[in-house]
């Protein structure tokens, strides 16, 4: 399968990994939108949030737990941060492998564009 995030998982594409275990991997976004911009993904290929169901949904809470830990490690927990999932064309999803953006280190405006 021609998926860049699967290739990051398998090390075919290099990335700056900040956390990894048997289920997930977290790495710095190649084009950061904030001083801290980390992508957290399941190692298993799941195309988008639309593919989340009762048999695989535990990965989502697992990722949020990891995001909170990483936020503390990155020093953005106290001031706050944002966890974002873009889904589909209008949601701005450009890579079709489920991923959550962890953004912080500056005041993030709302609403998003
Ligand atoms: P999306 O727009 O799908 O929500 O987010 C995809 C993100 O992946 C973008 O922020 C983009 O900068 C990042 N990205 C795309 N290709 C690569 C890559 O090869 N390496 C890394 N580290 N990030 C990537
Ligand atoms: Zn994939």
PDB file of C-alpha atoms and ligand atoms in Angstrom:
ATOM      1  CA  UNK A   1       0.000   0.000   0.000  1.00  0.00           C
ATOM      2  CA  UNK A   2       1.300   3.406  -0.955  1.00  0.00           C
ATOM      3  CA  UNK A   3       0.765   5.221   2.341  1.00  0.00           C
ATOM      4  CA  UNK A   4       3.405   7.672   3.564  1.00  0.00           C
ATOM      5  CA  UNK A   5       2.518   7.178   7.209  1.00  0.00           C
ATOM      6  CA  UNK A   6       2.751   3.371   6.884  1.00  0.00           C
ATOM      7  CA  UNK A   7       6.197   4.049   5.374  1.00  0.00           C
ATOM      8  CA  UNK A   8       7.094   6.174   8.391  1.00  0.00           C
ATOM      9  CA  UNK A   9       6.017   3.283  10.645  1.00  0.00           C
ATOM     10  CA  UNK A  10       8.224   0.859   8.667  1.00  0.00           C
ATOM     11  CA  UNK A  11      11.136   3.366   8.490  1.00  0.00           C
ATOM     12  CA  UNK A  12      11.014   3.519   4.680  1.00  0.00           C
ATOM     13  CA  UNK A  13      10.585   7.280   5.174  1.00  0.00           C
ATOM     14  CA  UNK A  14      12.654   8.903   7.941  1.00  0.00           C
ATOM     15  CA  UNK A  15      10.984  11.035  10.579  1.00  0.00           C
ATOM     16  CA  UNK A  16      11.785  12.588  13.921  1.00  0.00           C
ATOM     17  CA  UNK A  17      10.081  10.135  16.234  1.00  0.00           C
ATOM     18  CA  UNK A  18       9.234  11.396  19.720  1.00  0.00           C
ATOM     19  CA  UNK A  19       7.391   8.317  20.999  1.00  0.00           C
ATOM     20  CA  UNK A  20       6.760   4.775  19.852  1.00  0.00           C
ATOM     21  CA  UNK A  21       5.303   1.604  21.303  1.00  0.00           C
ATOM     22  CA  UNK A  22       3.639  -1.502  19.878  1.00  0.00           C
ATOM     23  CA  UNK A  23       0.428   0.337  18.950  1.00  0.00           C
ATOM     24  CA  UNK A  24       1.283   3.918  18.003  1.00  0.00           C
ATOM     25  CA  UNK A  25       4.018   6.204  16.783  1.00  0.00           C
ATOM     26  CA  UNK A  26       4.400   9.975  17.285  1.00  0.00           C
ATOM     27  CA  UNK A  27       6.673  12.081  15.100  1.00  0.00           C
ATOM     28  CA  UNK A  28       7.232  15.749  14.307  1.00  0.00           C
ATOM     29  CA  UNK A  29       5.240  17.218  11.437  1.00  0.00           C
ATOM     30  CA  UNK A  30       7.480  17.959   8.436  1.00  0.00           C
ATOM     31  CA  UNK A  31       5.782  21.334   7.986  1.00  0.00           C
ATOM     32  CA  UNK A  32       5.050  22.572  11.515  1.00  0.00           C
ATOM     33  CA  UNK A  33       2.117  24.942  12.023  1.00  0.00           C
ATOM     34  CA  UNK A  34       3.136  25.720  15.617  1.00  0.00           C
ATOM     35  CA  UNK A  35       6.333  25.546  17.709  1.00  0.00           C
ATOM     36  CA  UNK A  36       5.240  22.057  18.805  1.00  0.00           C
ATOM     37  CA  UNK A  37       3.526  20.091  16.035  1.00  0.00           C
ATOM     38  CA  UNK A  38       3.519  16.338  16.463  1.00  0.00           C
ATOM     39  CA  UNK A  39       1.494  13.719  14.604  1.00  0.00           C
ATOM     40  CA  UNK A  40       0.268  10.698  16.554  1.00  0.00           C
ATOM     41  CA  UNK A  41      -0.882   7.715  14.517  1.00  0.00           C
ATOM     42  CA  UNK A  42      -1.889   4.089  14.981  1.00  0.00           C
ATOM     43  CA  UNK A  43       0.665   1.688  13.491  1.00  0.00           C
ATOM     44  CA  UNK A  44      -2.249  -0.184  11.962  1.00  0.00           C
ATOM     45  CA  UNK A  45      -3.480   1.470   8.777  1.00  0.00           C
ATOM     46  CA  UNK A  46      -6.868   3.086   9.442  1.00  0.00           C
ATOM     47  CA  UNK A  47      -7.850   5.497   6.656  1.00  0.00           C
ATOM     48  CA  UNK A  48      -9.704   8.108   8.670  1.00  0.00           C
ATOM     49  CA  UNK A  49     -11.988   8.761  11.629  1.00  0.00           C
ATOM     50  CA  UNK A  50     -14.798   7.392   9.460  1.00  0.00           C
ATOM     51  CA  UNK A  51     -13.234   3.932   9.803  1.00  0.00           C
ATOM     52  CA  UNK A  52     -13.420   3.987  13.610  1.00  0.00           C
ATOM     53  CA  UNK A  53     -15.846   1.375  14.965  1.00  0.00           C
ATOM     54  CA  UNK A  54     -16.441  -0.584  18.150  1.00  0.00           C
ATOM     55  CA  UNK A  55     -13.633  -3.037  17.346  1.00  0.00           C
ATOM     56  CA  UNK A  56     -10.862  -0.453  16.855  1.00  0.00           C
ATOM     57  CA  UNK A  57     -12.031   2.627  18.781  1.00  0.00           C
ATOM     58  CA  UNK A  58      -9.802   1.927  21.797  1.00  0.00           C
ATOM     59  CA  UNK A  59      -6.865   3.237  19.749  1.00  0.00           C
ATOM     60  CA  UNK A  60      -8.390   6.717  19.890  1.00  0.00           C
ATOM     61  CA  UNK A  61      -8.354   6.974  23.685  1.00  0.00           C
ATOM     62  CA  UNK A  62      -4.914   5.371  23.660  1.00  0.00           C
ATOM     63  CA  UNK A  63      -3.697   8.150  21.340  1.00  0.00           C
ATOM     64  CA  UNK A  64      -5.277  10.893  23.467  1.00  0.00           C
ATOM     65  CA  UNK A  65      -3.556   9.491  26.566  1.00  0.00           C
ATOM     66  CA  UNK A  66      -0.246   9.533  24.689  1.00  0.00           C
ATOM     67  CA  UNK A  67      -0.925  13.081  23.472  1.00  0.00           C
ATOM     68  CA  UNK A  68      -1.352  14.283  27.060  1.00  0.00           C
ATOM     69  CA  UNK A  69       1.908  12.601  28.089  1.00  0.00           C
ATOM     70  CA  UNK A  70       3.775  14.047  25.107  1.00  0.00           C
ATOM     71  CA  UNK A  71       2.300  17.506  25.796  1.00  0.00           C
ATOM     72  CA  UNK A  72       3.773  17.366  29.309  1.00  0.00           C
ATOM     73  CA  UNK A  73       7.128  16.202  27.971  1.00  0.00           C
ATOM     74  CA  UNK A  74       7.155  18.977  25.353  1.00  0.00           C
ATOM     75  CA  UNK A  75       6.383  21.614  27.995  1.00  0.00           C
ATOM     76  CA  UNK A  76       3.044  22.735  26.537  1.00  0.00           C
ATOM     77  CA  UNK A  77       0.681  21.094  29.026  1.00  0.00           C
ATOM     78  CA  UNK A  78       0.415  24.045  31.370  1.00  0.00           C
ATOM     79  CA  UNK A  79      -0.285  26.739  28.766  1.00  0.00           C
ATOM     80  CA  UNK A  80      -2.522  24.475  26.705  1.00  0.00           C
ATOM     81  CA  UNK A  81      -2.555  22.796  23.362  1.00  0.00           C
ATOM     82  CA  UNK A  82      -4.851  21.455  20.668  1.00  0.00           C
ATOM     83  CA  UNK A  83      -5.484  17.917  19.436  1.00  0.00           C
ATOM     84  CA  UNK A  84      -6.859  17.950  15.884  1.00  0.00           C
ATOM     85  CA  UNK A  85      -8.164  15.297  13.543  1.00  0.00           C
ATOM     86  CA  UNK A  86      -8.887  16.348   9.974  1.00  0.00           C
ATOM     87  CA  UNK A  87     -11.295  14.029   8.167  1.00  0.00           C
ATOM     88  CA  UNK A  88     -11.961  14.000   4.447  1.00  0.00           C
ATOM     89  CA  UNK A  89     -11.701  16.684   1.787  1.00  0.00           C
ATOM     90  CA  UNK A  90     -13.515  19.514   3.527  1.00  0.00           C
ATOM     91  CA  UNK A  91     -11.874  18.582   6.832  1.00  0.00           C
ATOM     92  CA  UNK A  92      -8.483  19.180   5.246  1.00  0.00           C
ATOM     93  CA  UNK A  93      -7.217  15.595   5.439  1.00  0.00           C
ATOM     94  CA  UNK A  94      -4.256  15.194   3.077  1.00  0.00           C
ATOM     95  CA  UNK A  95      -2.847  11.872   4.300  1.00  0.00           C
ATOM     96  CA  UNK A  96      -5.307   8.986   4.359  1.00  0.00           C
ATOM     97  CA  UNK A  97      -3.932   7.285   7.468  1.00  0.00           C
ATOM     98  CA  UNK A  98      -5.673   8.273  10.714  1.00  0.00           C
ATOM     99  CA  UNK A  99      -3.598  10.849  12.582  1.00  0.00           C
ATOM    100  CA  UNK A 100      -4.039  13.346  15.367  1.00  0.00           C
ATOM    101  CA  UNK A 101      -2.147  16.625  15.346  1.00  0.00           C
ATOM    102  CA  UNK A 102      -0.784  17.789  18.702  1.00  0.00           C
ATOM    103  CA  UNK A 103      -0.238  21.541  18.406  1.00  0.00           C
ATOM    104  CA  UNK A 104       1.060  23.974  20.970  1.00  0.00           C
ATOM    105  CA  UNK A 105       3.672  26.503  21.951  1.00  0.00           C
ATOM    106  CA  UNK A 106       1.702  29.531  20.789  1.00  0.00           C
ATOM    107  CA  UNK A 107      -1.783  30.931  21.209  1.00  0.00           C
ATOM    108  CA  UNK A 108      -3.921  29.031  18.698  1.00  0.00           C
ATOM    109  CA  UNK A 109      -6.739  31.008  17.184  1.00  0.00           C
ATOM    110  CA  UNK A 110     -10.338  29.846  16.916  1.00  0.00           C
ATOM    111  CA  UNK A 111     -12.305  29.161  14.779  1.00  0.00           C
ATOM    112  CA  UNK A 112      -9.921  27.366  12.408  1.00  0.00           C
ATOM    113  CA  UNK A 113      -9.877  28.399   8.765  1.00  0.00           C
TER     114      UNK A 113
HETATM  115  P1  LIG B   1      -3.627  16.369   7.371  1.00  0.00           P
HETATM  116  O1  LIG B   1      -3.613  17.572   6.463  1.00  0.00           O
HETATM  117  O2  LIG B   1      -3.902  15.093   6.583  1.00  0.00           O
HETATM  118  O3  LIG B   1      -4.492  16.499   8.577  1.00  0.00           O
HETATM  119  O4  LIG B   1      -2.169  16.269   7.957  1.00  0.00           O
HETATM  120  C1  LIG B   1      -1.106  15.664   7.300  1.00  0.00           C
HETATM  121  C2  LIG B   1       0.136  16.216   7.914  1.00  0.00           C
HETATM  122  O5  LIG B   1       1.223  15.374   7.566  1.00  0.00           O
HETATM  123  C3  LIG B   1       0.507  17.628   7.415  1.00  0.00           C
HETATM  124  O6  LIG B   1       0.557  18.517   8.516  1.00  0.00           O
HETATM  125  C4  LIG B   1       1.867  17.428   6.753  1.00  0.00           C
HETATM  126  O7  LIG B   1       2.743  18.506   6.984  1.00  0.00           O
HETATM  127  C5  LIG B   1       2.371  16.128   7.376  1.00  0.00           C
HETATM  128  N1  LIG B   1       3.245  15.352   6.531  1.00  0.00           N
HETATM  129  C6  LIG B   1       3.025  15.019   5.227  1.00  0.00           C
HETATM  130  N2  LIG B   1       4.027  14.255   4.775  1.00  0.00           N
HETATM  131  C7  LIG B   1       4.887  14.085   5.810  1.00  0.00           C
HETATM  132  C8  LIG B   1       6.138  13.379   5.941  1.00  0.00           C
HETATM  133  O8  LIG B   1       6.643  12.741   5.019  1.00  0.00           O
HETATM  134  N3  LIG B   1       6.742  13.438   7.154  1.00  0.00           N
HETATM  135  C9  LIG B   1       6.209  14.139   8.205  1.00  0.00           C
HETATM  136  N4  LIG B   1       6.903  14.130   9.339  1.00  0.00           N
HETATM  137  N5  LIG B   1       5.035  14.804   8.104  1.00  0.00           N
HETATM  138  C10 LIG B   1       4.392  14.779   6.931  1.00  0.00           C
HETATM  139 ZN1  LIG B   2      -1.083   3.896   6.291  1.00  0.00          ZN
END
